[in-house]
Amino acid sequence: MANVTVIGAQWGDEGKGKIVDWLASRADVVVRFQGGHNAGHTLVVGDKVYKLSLLPSGIVTGTLSIIGNGVVLDPWHLKAEIEKLEGQGVEINRENFAIAENCPLILPVHRDLDGLREAAAGAGKIGTTGRGIGPAYEDKVGRRAIRVCDLAHLDDLGPQLDRLCAHHDALRAGFGQPPVDREALIAELREIAPFVLQFAEPVWKRLNTVKKAGARVLFEGAQGVLLDVDHGTYPFVTSSNTVSGTAASGSGLGPSSTGFVLGIVKAYTTRVGSGPFPTELEDETGQRLGERGHEFGTVTGRKRRCGWFDAVLVRQSCAISGVTGIALTKVDVLDGLDKVKICTGYRLNGKVLDYYPSHAADQANVEPIYEEMDGWQGTTAGARSWADLPAQAIKYIQRVQELIETPVALVSTSPEREDTILVRDPFQD
Ligand code: IMP
């Protein structure tokens, strides 16, 4: 059985949506295993554009789509996203969609706290998506979360709700906010409960059943390895583990099921929100990358910061996540540049580093060491074979592959599903 785990190998927004959509059309099951509706996946199928934040990308093609226990789920957002897709003609029912009954909920108190903290942090803010992701994960590990299965037992929340409210009331008081309105919270949950519960089940069981039947599973990661709460640019990270290993713990299938790990890598670098970014370009070239690459956040609409390709970071991400092969995206955004640069190492306090250190100050202070290459004048957009690419673009891709010590499995050359050069099929591996 060949399963595939897709993860972002940079700071998110690598173009996972298109690749996942393409793979989803050949998978039997698509599983989201971490993050929440902070993700933003744009799928272009024919003349239709679908924007997903929470639902697995397989939903658009009718493939069995599962939200695993590792996700944090905002039930009101779930309803809105499902209704929007249904409005676009997508059918969503118990046959093709399921939610882990042990998935923790994002509540209005989490959104409040996310906003209050960011507003109070001033220049030190993380630049979160404001969707309550971090506070919801905190309550999960703090053992006071309300989970999907609790929606069927709202009259018996008792000590769980006491713990949750006591914790939030103390934090809210610190921000000069009134305590949680318990009655209103329960009433809101009671209203949304039937909608969520119709899809709730022990998904680990369904996954293990379809696995035994030989199903091909696609694990759909969100964000990127550099936003991982352990391995990323802490504290400027998201609050989940975004590395490939989470596919197992966040879904209920064991680690041997994760299969081919496909790292999605953009041919340059972007980041949205605060935090260190060694190869950031705050000049015309950065501006040009942002414009040509349409680098605006799908979820928040924020302008993404842009910079040169950082081979050190991607090599590290690939190593940490055990990436089998990469999908290189958006090479066409580099079309027409006279020169292109790749970061191959860092200088820090007179020393040369071949990895990204963990300390926040070191991460902020490293100076990139660049290798410069000639650019290419022809276009790579829409190429479907190596023969369609300018020779210099091929050299760039080969150099990237060499520096990150991981082979290229796919090259994506436009948002269209078919504009892809397939070097190695992850499902056939
Ligand atoms: P949070 O996940 O909303 O807590 O945000 C934490 C950090 O992760 C911020 O820098 C966000 O901009 C970033 N982030 C969260 N989700 C995504 C994503 O899907 N793409 C890119 N950045 C993201």
CSV table of C-alpha atoms in Angstrom, one decimal, residues 120-399:
chain,number,residue,atom,x,y,z
A,120,ALA,CA,-1.4,43.5,24.2
A,121,ALA,CA,1.9,42.2,22.8
A,122,GLY,CA,2.6,45.3,20.6
A,123,ALA,CA,5.8,44.8,18.7
A,124,GLY,CA,6.3,41.4,20.2
A,125,LYS,CA,3.2,39.9,18.7
A,126,ILE,CA,3.3,36.6,16.9
A,127,GLY,CA,1.1,37.8,14.1
A,128,THR,CA,-1.4,34.9,14.5
A,129,THR,CA,-4.3,34.3,12.2
A,130,GLY,CA,-6.5,35.4,15.2
A,131,ARG,CA,-8.6,32.2,15.0
A,132,GLY,CA,-8.0,30.9,18.5
A,133,ILE,CA,-5.7,28.1,17.4
A,134,GLY,CA,-3.0,28.6,20.1
A,135,PRO,CA,-5.4,29.0,23.1
A,136,ALA,CA,-7.4,25.9,21.9
A,137,TYR,CA,-4.2,23.7,21.8
A,138,GLU,CA,-3.3,25.1,25.3
A,139,ASP,CA,-6.6,23.9,26.7
A,140,LYS,CA,-6.1,20.5,25.0
A,141,VAL,CA,-2.8,19.9,26.7
A,142,GLY,CA,-4.1,21.5,29.8
A,143,ARG,CA,-6.7,18.8,30.0
A,144,ARG,CA,-9.6,21.2,30.1
A,145,ALA,CA,-10.7,21.2,26.4
A,146,ILE,CA,-14.3,20.6,25.3
A,147,ARG,CA,-14.2,18.0,22.6
A,148,VAL,CA,-16.5,16.9,19.8
A,149,CYS,CA,-17.8,13.9,21.8
A,150,ASP,CA,-18.7,16.3,24.7
A,151,LEU,CA,-21.3,17.9,22.4
A,152,ALA,CA,-23.5,14.8,23.0
A,153,HIS,CA,-23.2,15.3,26.8
A,154,LEU,CA,-23.6,19.0,27.3
A,155,ASP,CA,-25.6,18.6,30.5
A,156,ASP,CA,-22.8,16.6,32.1
A,157,LEU,CA,-19.9,19.0,31.3
A,158,GLY,CA,-19.6,19.8,35.1
A,159,PRO,CA,-16.0,19.8,36.3
A,160,GLN,CA,-14.6,20.1,32.8
A,161,LEU,CA,-16.5,23.3,32.2
A,162,ASP,CA,-15.5,24.5,35.7
A,163,ARG,CA,-11.8,24.0,35.0
A,164,LEU,CA,-12.1,25.7,31.6
A,165,CYS,CA,-14.0,28.7,32.9
A,166,ALA,CA,-11.8,29.1,36.0
A,167,HIS,CA,-8.7,29.2,33.7
A,168,HIS,CA,-10.2,31.6,31.2
A,169,ASP,CA,-11.8,33.9,33.9
A,170,ALA,CA,-8.4,34.4,35.5
A,171,LEU,CA,-6.8,35.3,32.1
A,172,ARG,CA,-9.7,37.5,31.1
A,173,ALA,CA,-9.6,39.4,34.4
A,174,GLY,CA,-5.9,40.2,33.6
A,175,PHE,CA,-7.1,41.8,30.4
A,176,GLY,CA,-9.9,43.7,32.2
A,177,GLN,CA,-12.5,41.4,30.5
A,178,PRO,CA,-15.7,40.0,32.1
A,179,PRO,CA,-15.8,36.3,33.0
A,180,VAL,CA,-17.0,33.7,30.5
A,181,ASP,CA,-20.7,33.7,30.1
A,182,ARG,CA,-21.3,30.0,30.8
A,183,GLU,CA,-24.9,30.0,30.0
A,184,ALA,CA,-24.4,31.7,26.6
A,185,LEU,CA,-21.5,29.3,25.8
A,186,ILE,CA,-23.6,26.2,26.6
A,187,ALA,CA,-26.5,27.7,24.6
A,188,GLU,CA,-24.3,28.3,21.6
A,189,LEU,CA,-22.8,24.8,21.8
A,190,ARG,CA,-26.3,23.3,22.2
A,191,GLU,CA,-27.4,25.0,19.0
A,192,ILE,CA,-24.4,23.8,16.9
A,193,ALA,CA,-24.0,20.3,18.4
A,194,PRO,CA,-26.4,18.4,16.1
A,195,PHE,CA,-24.6,19.8,13.0
A,196,VAL,CA,-21.2,18.6,14.2
A,197,LEU,CA,-22.3,15.3,15.8
A,198,GLN,CA,-23.8,14.1,12.5
A,199,PHE,CA,-20.2,13.7,11.2
A,200,ALA,CA,-18.6,12.6,14.5
A,201,GLU,CA,-17.2,9.1,14.9
A,202,PRO,CA,-14.1,7.2,16.1
A,203,VAL,CA,-12.2,8.0,12.9
A,204,TRP,CA,-9.2,5.9,13.9
A,205,LYS,CA,-11.5,2.9,13.5
A,206,ARG,CA,-12.7,3.8,10.1
A,207,LEU,CA,-9.1,4.6,9.0
A,208,ASN,CA,-7.9,1.3,10.2
A,209,THR,CA,-10.7,-0.5,8.5
A,210,VAL,CA,-10.1,1.2,5.1
A,211,LYS,CA,-6.4,0.6,5.6
A,212,LYS,CA,-6.9,-3.1,5.9
A,213,ALA,CA,-9.0,-3.0,2.8
A,214,GLY,CA,-6.0,-1.6,0.9
A,215,ALA,CA,-7.1,2.1,0.7
A,216,ARG,CA,-4.6,4.7,-0.4
A,217,VAL,CA,-4.5,7.4,2.3
A,218,LEU,CA,-3.4,10.9,1.8
A,219,PHE,CA,-2.4,12.8,4.9
A,220,GLU,CA,-2.8,16.6,4.4
A,221,GLY,CA,-0.5,18.7,6.5
A,222,ALA,CA,-1.2,22.4,7.1
A,223,GLN,CA,1.3,25.3,7.7
A,224,GLY,CA,5.0,24.3,7.4
A,225,VAL,CA,7.8,22.7,9.3
A,226,LEU,CA,9.3,26.1,10.2
A,227,LEU,CA,6.1,26.9,12.0
A,228,ASP,CA,6.3,23.6,14.0
A,229,VAL,CA,6.0,24.3,17.8
A,230,ASP,CA,9.1,22.2,18.4
A,231,HIS,CA,11.2,22.6,15.3
A,232,GLY,CA,10.1,26.0,14.0
A,233,THR,CA,11.2,29.5,14.7
A,234,TYR,CA,9.9,29.4,18.3
A,235,PRO,CA,8.1,31.4,19.6
A,236,PHE,CA,7.0,32.7,16.2
A,237,VAL,CA,5.3,29.4,15.3
A,238,THR,CA,1.9,27.9,15.3
A,239,SER,CA,0.8,25.8,18.3
A,240,SER,CA,0.8,22.3,16.7
A,241,ASN,CA,3.4,19.9,15.4
A,242,THR,CA,3.5,20.4,11.6
A,243,VAL,CA,6.1,17.7,10.9
A,244,SER,CA,5.2,14.5,9.1
A,245,GLY,CA,5.3,12.4,12.3
A,246,THR,CA,2.1,14.1,13.4
A,247,ALA,CA,0.2,12.4,10.6
A,248,ALA,CA,0.2,9.3,12.8
A,249,SER,CA,-0.7,10.8,16.2
A,250,GLY,CA,-3.2,13.2,14.7
A,251,SER,CA,-5.2,10.6,12.9
A,252,GLY,CA,-5.0,7.3,14.8
A,253,LEU,CA,-3.1,5.3,12.1
A,254,GLY,CA,0.4,4.2,13.2
A,255,PRO,CA,3.7,5.7,12.0
A,256,SER,CA,4.2,2.9,9.5
A,257,SER,CA,1.2,4.2,7.6
A,258,THR,CA,2.5,7.6,6.7
A,259,GLY,CA,4.2,6.3,3.5
A,260,PHE,CA,5.9,8.7,1.1
A,261,VAL,CA,6.6,12.0,2.7
A,262,LEU,CA,6.2,14.7,0.1
A,263,GLY,CA,7.6,18.1,1.2
A,264,ILE,CA,6.1,21.1,-0.6
A,265,VAL,CA,8.7,23.7,-1.3
A,266,LYS,CA,8.3,27.0,-3.0
A,267,ALA,CA,11.1,28.1,-5.3
A,268,TYR,CA,11.7,31.1,-3.2
A,269,THR,CA,10.7,31.9,0.4
A,270,THR,CA,7.7,33.6,2.0
A,271,ARG,CA,6.5,34.1,5.5
A,272,VAL,CA,3.3,35.7,6.9
A,273,GLY,CA,3.3,37.1,10.4
A,274,SER,CA,6.2,38.0,12.6
A,275,GLY,CA,9.5,36.2,13.2
A,276,PRO,CA,13.0,35.8,11.8
A,277,PHE,CA,13.5,35.4,8.0
A,278,PRO,CA,17.2,35.4,7.0
A,279,THR,CA,16.7,35.7,3.3
A,280,GLU,CA,13.9,38.3,3.4
A,281,LEU,CA,14.1,40.9,0.6
A,282,GLU,CA,12.8,44.3,1.6
A,283,ASP,CA,13.6,45.8,-1.8
A,284,GLU,CA,12.2,45.8,-5.4
A,285,THR,CA,13.0,42.2,-5.9
A,286,GLY,CA,11.0,41.2,-2.9
A,287,GLN,CA,8.2,43.4,-4.1
A,288,ARG,CA,8.4,41.7,-7.5
A,289,LEU,CA,8.2,38.2,-6.0
A,290,GLY,CA,5.2,39.2,-4.0
A,291,GLU,CA,3.4,40.7,-6.9
A,292,ARG,CA,4.2,37.9,-9.4
A,293,GLY,CA,3.5,35.2,-6.8
A,294,HIS,CA,0.2,36.8,-5.6
A,295,GLU,CA,1.6,36.6,-2.1
A,296,PHE,CA,-1.3,37.5,0.0
A,297,GLY,CA,-2.6,35.3,2.8
A,298,THR,CA,-5.7,33.2,1.9
A,299,VAL,CA,-7.0,33.3,5.5
A,300,THR,CA,-6.2,36.9,6.6
A,301,GLY,CA,-5.4,38.7,3.3
A,302,ARG,CA,-2.1,39.9,4.8
A,303,LYS,CA,0.8,40.6,2.5
A,304,ARG,CA,3.4,37.9,2.7
A,305,ARG,CA,7.1,38.7,3.3
A,306,CYS,CA,9.2,37.4,0.4
A,307,GLY,CA,12.9,36.4,-0.1
A,308,TRP,CA,15.4,34.2,-1.8
A,309,PHE,CA,15.3,30.4,-1.5
A,310,ASP,CA,16.9,29.3,1.7
A,311,ALA,CA,18.5,25.9,1.1
A,312,VAL,CA,19.7,25.6,4.7
A,313,LEU,CA,16.2,25.9,6.1
A,314,VAL,CA,14.7,23.5,3.6
A,315,ARG,CA,17.5,20.9,4.1
A,316,GLN,CA,16.8,21.1,7.8
A,317,SER,CA,13.0,20.7,7.3
A,318,CYS,CA,13.4,17.8,5.0
A,319,ALA,CA,15.7,16.0,7.4
A,320,ILE,CA,13.5,16.6,10.4
A,321,SER,CA,10.4,15.5,8.6
A,322,GLY,CA,12.0,12.6,6.8
A,323,VAL,CA,11.0,14.0,3.4
A,324,THR,CA,11.2,11.3,0.7
A,325,GLY,CA,10.8,13.8,-2.2
A,326,ILE,CA,9.8,17.4,-2.8
A,327,ALA,CA,7.2,19.1,-4.9
A,328,LEU,CA,8.8,22.4,-6.1
A,329,THR,CA,6.2,25.1,-6.7
A,330,LYS,CA,6.0,28.5,-8.3
A,331,VAL,CA,9.3,28.4,-10.2
A,332,ASP,CA,7.6,30.7,-12.8
A,333,VAL,CA,7.6,33.5,-10.3
A,334,LEU,CA,11.4,33.7,-10.8
A,335,ASP,CA,11.0,33.9,-14.6
A,336,GLY,CA,12.7,36.9,-16.1
A,337,LEU,CA,15.2,37.7,-13.3
A,338,ASP,CA,18.8,38.5,-14.4
A,339,LYS,CA,20.3,36.8,-11.4
A,340,VAL,CA,18.8,34.4,-8.7
A,341,LYS,CA,20.3,33.7,-5.3
A,342,ILE,CA,20.2,30.7,-3.0
A,343,CYS,CA,21.2,30.8,0.6
A,344,THR,CA,23.7,28.0,1.3
A,345,GLY,CA,24.9,28.7,4.8
A,346,TYR,CA,24.9,31.4,7.5
A,347,ARG,CA,27.4,33.5,9.3
A,348,LEU,CA,27.0,34.1,13.0
A,349,ASN,CA,29.5,35.7,15.3
A,350,GLY,CA,32.4,35.0,12.9
A,351,LYS,CA,31.4,31.3,12.4
A,352,VAL,CA,29.9,29.6,9.4
A,353,LEU,CA,26.8,27.5,10.2
A,354,ASP,CA,25.3,24.8,7.9
A,355,TYR,CA,22.1,24.7,10.0
A,356,TYR,CA,19.6,27.1,11.6
A,357,PRO,CA,20.2,27.4,15.3
A,358,SER,CA,17.4,27.3,17.9
A,359,HIS,CA,17.9,30.4,19.9
A,360,ALA,CA,15.6,33.3,18.9
A,361,ALA,CA,18.4,35.9,18.9
A,362,ASP,CA,20.7,33.6,16.8
A,363,GLN,CA,17.9,33.0,14.4
A,364,ALA,CA,17.4,36.7,14.1
A,365,ASN,CA,21.1,37.5,13.7
A,366,VAL,CA,22.4,35.0,11.2
A,367,GLU,CA,23.6,36.5,8.0
A,368,PRO,CA,22.8,34.5,4.9
A,369,ILE,CA,25.7,33.3,2.6
A,370,TYR,CA,24.5,33.3,-1.0
A,371,GLU,CA,25.4,31.5,-4.1
A,372,GLU,CA,24.4,33.5,-7.2
A,373,MET,CA,23.2,32.0,-10.5
A,374,ASP,CA,22.2,33.4,-13.8
A,375,GLY,CA,18.4,33.7,-14.2
A,376,TRP,CA,16.4,32.7,-17.2
A,377,GLN,CA,14.5,34.8,-19.7
A,378,GLY,CA,12.0,32.3,-21.1
A,379,THR,CA,8.9,31.2,-19.3
A,380,THR,CA,8.5,28.1,-17.1
A,381,ALA,CA,4.7,28.8,-16.6
A,382,GLY,CA,2.6,26.0,-17.7
A,383,ALA,CA,5.5,23.6,-18.5
A,384,ARG,CA,4.5,19.9,-18.4
A,385,SER,CA,7.9,18.3,-19.1
A,386,TRP,CA,11.6,19.1,-18.6
A,387,ALA,CA,11.8,19.9,-22.3
A,388,ASP,CA,9.4,22.8,-21.8
A,389,LEU,CA,11.8,24.5,-19.3
A,390,PRO,CA,14.6,27.0,-20.1
A,391,ALA,CA,18.0,25.3,-19.5
A,392,GLN,CA,18.9,27.7,-16.8
A,393,ALA,CA,15.7,27.0,-14.9
A,394,ILE,CA,16.6,23.3,-15.0
A,395,LYS,CA,20.0,24.2,-13.5
A,396,TYR,CA,18.3,26.1,-10.7
A,397,ILE,CA,16.1,23.2,-9.9
A,398,GLN,CA,19.0,20.7,-9.9
A,399,ARG,CA,21.0,23.0,-7.7
